Coordinates of C-alpha atoms in Angstrom, one line a residue:
X1 CA -23.2 69.2 -87.1
X2 CA -24.0 65.2 -85.7
X3 CA -22.9 62.8 -88.6
X4 CA -25.0 59.6 -88.7
X5 CA -23.8 56.0 -91.0
X6 CA -26.5 53.6 -91.8
X7 CA -25.2 51.0 -94.0
X8 CA -27.6 48.1 -95.1
X9 CA -27.9 45.5 -96.7
X10 CA -31.2 43.9 -98.7
X11 CA -33.3 43.6 -95.5
X12 CA -36.0 46.3 -95.7
X13 CA -36.8 45.5 -91.9
X14 CA -33.7 45.4 -90.9
X15 CA -32.9 49.3 -92.7
X16 CA -36.3 50.5 -91.5
X17 CA -35.3 49.5 -87.4
X18 CA -32.1 51.5 -88.6
X19 CA -33.3 54.6 -89.8
X20 CA -35.8 54.6 -87.0
X21 CA -33.2 54.7 -84.4
X22 CA -31.0 57.0 -86.4
X23 CA -34.2 59.3 -86.6
X24 CA -34.3 59.5 -82.5
X25 CA -30.7 60.6 -82.9
X26 CA -31.0 63.2 -86.1
X27 CA -34.4 64.6 -83.9
X28 CA -32.0 65.7 -80.7
X29 CA -29.5 67.2 -82.5
X30 CA -29.9 71.0 -83.9
X31 CA -27.9 70.1 -86.7
X32 CA -27.7 66.4 -88.1
X33 CA -27.7 64.4 -90.8
X34 CA -27.9 60.9 -92.0
X35 CA -25.9 58.9 -94.6
X36 CA -27.0 55.9 -96.1
X37 CA -25.2 53.6 -97.1
X38 CA -25.3 50.3 -99.3
X39 CA -22.2 48.4 -100.3
X40 CA -22.0 46.3 -103.6
X41 CA -20.6 42.6 -101.9
X42 CA -17.0 41.6 -103.8
X43 CA -18.8 39.1 -104.8
X44 CA -21.4 40.6 -106.7
X45 CA -21.5 40.4 -110.4
X46 CA -22.1 44.3 -110.4
X47 CA -20.0 46.6 -110.0
X48 CA -20.2 49.9 -107.9
X49 CA -20.2 51.8 -110.8
X50 CA -23.5 49.4 -111.8
X51 CA -26.3 49.5 -108.9
X52 CA -27.9 52.7 -108.8
X53 CA -29.7 53.6 -105.0
X54 CA -32.8 53.5 -106.3
X55 CA -32.6 49.6 -107.3
X56 CA -32.1 48.6 -103.6
X57 CA -35.4 48.5 -101.7
X58 CA -33.9 48.4 -97.9
X59 CA -31.5 51.9 -98.9
X60 CA -34.4 53.1 -100.4
X61 CA -37.0 52.8 -97.4
X62 CA -34.6 54.1 -95.0
X63 CA -33.6 56.9 -96.9
X64 CA -37.1 58.1 -97.4
X65 CA -38.5 57.3 -93.9
X66 CA -35.3 59.6 -92.8
X67 CA -36.7 62.2 -95.3
X68 CA -40.0 62.4 -94.9
X69 CA -39.2 63.0 -91.1
X70 CA -37.5 66.5 -92.2
X71 CA -33.6 64.9 -92.0
X72 CA -30.8 65.6 -94.4
X73 CA -30.1 62.4 -96.3
X74 CA -26.7 61.4 -98.4
X75 CA -27.6 58.6 -100.6
X76 CA -24.5 56.4 -101.1
X77 CA -23.1 53.2 -103.1
X78 CA -19.9 52.1 -102.5
X79 CA -17.8 48.8 -103.8
X80 CA -14.6 47.4 -104.4
X81 CA -13.1 46.5 -101.1
X82 CA -15.1 44.1 -98.1
X83 CA -18.0 45.1 -97.1
X84 CA -16.6 46.2 -93.5
X85 CA -13.5 47.7 -95.1
X86 CA -16.0 50.4 -97.4
X87 CA -17.8 51.2 -94.0
X88 CA -15.1 51.7 -92.2
X89 CA -14.3 54.0 -95.3
X90 CA -17.5 55.9 -95.7
X91 CA -17.3 56.8 -92.0
X92 CA -13.5 57.9 -91.8
X93 CA -14.7 60.1 -94.6
X94 CA -18.3 61.8 -92.9
X95 CA -16.4 61.9 -90.0
X96 CA -19.3 59.9 -88.5
X97 CA -20.2 60.5 -84.7
X98 CA -22.3 57.0 -84.7
X99 CA -22.6 54.2 -87.3
X100 CA -26.0 52.6 -86.7
X101 CA -25.8 49.1 -87.9
X102 CA -28.7 46.3 -88.2
X103 CA -28.5 43.1 -86.3
X104 CA -28.5 39.6 -87.7
X105 CA -29.2 37.0 -85.8
X106 CA -28.0 33.0 -86.8
X107 CA -27.9 30.0 -85.3
X108 CA -24.2 29.5 -84.9
X109 CA -21.3 30.8 -82.8
X110 CA -21.3 34.5 -81.8
X111 CA -19.2 36.0 -84.8
X112 CA -22.3 34.3 -87.0
X113 CA -24.8 35.4 -85.2
X114 CA -23.1 39.2 -85.1
X115 CA -22.8 38.3 -88.6
X116 CA -19.1 38.6 -90.0
X117 CA -19.4 42.2 -91.2
X118 CA -21.1 43.7 -88.3
X119 CA -18.7 42.2 -86.1
X120 CA -15.6 43.2 -88.5
X121 CA -16.8 47.0 -88.2
X122 CA -17.3 46.8 -83.9
X123 CA -13.4 45.5 -83.8
X124 CA -12.0 47.4 -86.3
X125 CA -13.6 51.2 -85.2
X126 CA -13.3 54.0 -82.1
X127 CA -16.2 55.0 -83.4
X128 CA -19.8 54.4 -81.4
X129 CA -21.5 51.1 -82.9
X130 CA -24.9 51.3 -82.4
X131 CA -27.2 47.8 -83.3
X132 CA -30.5 47.2 -83.6
X133 CA -33.0 44.5 -84.9
X134 CA -35.8 43.9 -87.2
X135 CA -38.1 43.4 -84.4
X136 CA -37.1 46.1 -81.7
X137 CA -39.6 49.3 -80.8
X138 CA -37.5 51.5 -81.1
X139 CA -38.1 55.0 -78.9
X140 CA -38.6 58.4 -79.4
X141 CA -38.3 61.6 -77.0
X142 CA -36.7 61.0 -73.7
X143 CA -33.3 58.4 -73.8
X144 CA -32.6 56.2 -70.7
X145 CA -30.2 54.9 -71.2
X146 CA -27.8 52.2 -68.4
X147 CA -24.7 52.1 -68.8
X148 CA -23.3 48.3 -67.7
X149 CA -19.0 49.2 -66.1
X150 CA -16.1 47.2 -65.5
X151 CA -13.2 48.1 -63.4
X152 CA -11.5 49.9 -66.1
X153 CA -11.3 53.1 -66.1
X154 CA -10.3 53.6 -69.8
X155 CA -13.8 51.7 -71.1
X156 CA -16.0 54.0 -68.7
X157 CA -14.5 57.6 -69.8
X158 CA -15.5 56.0 -73.3
X159 CA -18.7 55.4 -72.0
X160 CA -19.3 58.6 -70.5
X161 CA -17.9 60.3 -73.5
X162 CA -20.4 58.7 -75.4
X163 CA -24.0 59.8 -73.8
X164 CA -22.2 63.7 -72.5
X165 CA -21.6 64.5 -76.4
X166 CA -24.8 63.1 -77.2
X167 CA -27.3 65.2 -78.9
X168 CA -28.7 67.2 -76.2
X169 CA -27.3 66.2 -73.4
X170 CA -27.7 66.4 -70.5
X171 CA -31.7 67.2 -71.5
X172 CA -33.9 64.6 -71.2
X173 CA -31.0 61.9 -71.0
X174 CA -31.1 60.0 -68.0
X175 CA -28.6 56.6 -67.0
X176 CA -28.0 54.2 -65.1
X177 CA -24.7 53.0 -64.3
X178 CA -24.8 49.8 -63.3
X179 CA -22.0 47.4 -61.7
X180 CA -23.0 43.7 -61.3
X181 CA -20.9 41.9 -58.9
X182 CA -20.3 38.9 -61.1
X183 CA -22.5 35.4 -59.8
X184 CA -22.8 37.0 -56.2
X185 CA -26.7 36.5 -55.5
X186 CA -26.7 34.0 -53.3
X187 CA -28.1 33.6 -49.8
X188 CA -24.6 35.3 -47.5
X189 CA -23.2 36.8 -50.8
X190 CA -21.1 40.2 -49.4
X191 CA -22.7 43.4 -49.6
X192 CA -22.7 45.1 -53.3
X193 CA -21.3 48.3 -52.6
X194 CA -21.3 50.7 -55.8
X195 CA -18.4 52.8 -54.3
X196 CA -16.0 49.5 -53.7
X197 CA -15.9 50.0 -58.0
X198 CA -13.7 53.3 -58.4
X199 CA -14.5 54.0 -62.2
X200 CA -17.8 52.9 -61.4
X201 CA -18.2 56.1 -59.2
X202 CA -15.7 57.8 -61.7
X203 CA -18.7 57.2 -64.7
X204 CA -21.7 58.2 -62.0
X205 CA -19.9 61.7 -60.7
X206 CA -18.7 62.2 -64.4
X207 CA -21.9 62.4 -65.6
X208 CA -23.7 63.8 -62.7
X209 CA -21.5 66.4 -63.3
X210 CA -22.4 67.2 -66.5
X211 CA -26.2 68.0 -65.4
X212 CA -27.0 64.4 -66.3
X213 CA -29.6 62.7 -63.8
X214 CA -27.7 60.0 -62.5
X215 CA -28.6 56.3 -60.7
X216 CA -26.3 54.7 -59.3
X217 CA -26.2 50.5 -59.3
X218 CA -25.1 47.8 -57.4
X219 CA -26.3 43.9 -57.5
X220 CA -25.2 40.8 -57.9
X221 CA -25.5 38.1 -60.4
X222 CA -24.6 36.2 -64.1
X223 CA -23.2 39.9 -65.7
X224 CA -25.2 39.2 -69.1
X225 CA -28.8 38.0 -68.2
X226 CA -28.2 41.3 -65.3
X227 CA -27.4 43.8 -67.5
X228 CA -30.8 43.0 -69.7
X229 CA -33.1 41.9 -67.2
X230 CA -32.0 45.8 -65.5
X231 CA -32.4 47.5 -68.7
X232 CA -35.7 45.8 -68.9
X233 CA -36.6 46.6 -65.5
X234 CA -36.1 50.6 -66.5
X235 CA -37.8 50.4 -69.8
X236 CA -33.8 51.7 -71.1
X237 CA -34.2 53.2 -74.3
X238 CA -30.5 52.1 -75.0
X239 CA -27.8 49.7 -73.4
X240 CA -24.2 51.5 -73.5
X241 CA -21.5 49.2 -73.5
X242 CA -17.6 50.2 -73.4
X243 CA -15.6 47.9 -76.0
X244 CA -13.5 45.3 -74.6
X245 CA -10.3 45.5 -77.2
X246 CA -7.8 42.4 -76.6
X247 CA -4.9 41.6 -78.7
X248 CA -3.3 38.1 -79.5
X249 CA -1.6 37.1 -82.5
X250 CA -3.2 40.4 -83.8
X251 CA -6.4 39.2 -82.8
X252 CA -8.9 41.5 -82.1
X253 CA -12.4 40.2 -80.3
X254 CA -15.5 41.9 -78.5
X255 CA -15.5 39.9 -75.0
X256 CA -18.1 37.4 -74.2
X257 CA -20.5 39.5 -71.9
X258 CA -20.6 42.6 -75.0
X259 CA -21.6 39.8 -77.6
X260 CA -24.7 37.5 -75.4
X261 CA -25.8 41.6 -74.2
X262 CA -25.9 42.1 -78.1
X263 CA -27.2 39.0 -79.0
X264 CA -29.8 38.9 -76.4
X265 CA -30.7 42.5 -76.1
X266 CA -34.1 43.4 -77.2
X267 CA -33.8 47.4 -77.4
X268 CA -30.7 49.2 -78.7
X269 CA -27.0 48.4 -78.0
X270 CA -23.7 50.8 -78.2
X271 CA -20.9 50.2 -78.5
X272 CA -18.5 52.6 -77.6
X273 CA -13.9 52.3 -77.9

């Protein structure tokens, strides 16, 4: 069974977008279930014992939308820890194959733009996490995915694993493996050869071996903007990024390119391990 976790807050527009994306996953799986989760904030007057799921409009919106499309939904309210901790606990409890979070764009530094809960979940789980947004058009049907890769074979391996384990893969799944040579878009720049990047070649070979129709692209330019432009040009239904985790004084961060793409893309972005 393909298990999808949809943690919602009080925003109905975000919750609806999350539910629409979760539906695209459930429709492709022969056996799928979605858990819609609302976490009572730790600073709230109520506890999870005092909050009923039916009182949370955004949660009801997401659950009813999925149930109207014949998706099995588990409705949960949790509390007692931080919101991120509760999300991670429930993800472990249901053994989620994917988490679908609602994007929250605000002014300020990237952590605030993403939302602290979204950021904390991203950097604390190895499970695939997809971020949607309120004004995104979520497409149903065939999947057209762009996989921007770097030179890390480990990160590329996680991206490939996600795509090849996707419900109904390889049928109805197309992939573009993209390598961007940073800022090399000037006259006289070195040729952009896909075959020069071992991790990119390994990704494309693995996807093709799995039966997925795969395009190989190498271009120069500003990395984040080029990723967004290439995804738009191909009318991609999603962008699959490799997580970039670096430690130092017990600090884990996403990496500026990943954050820039998540904040700027007008389509769902999935972060793998």
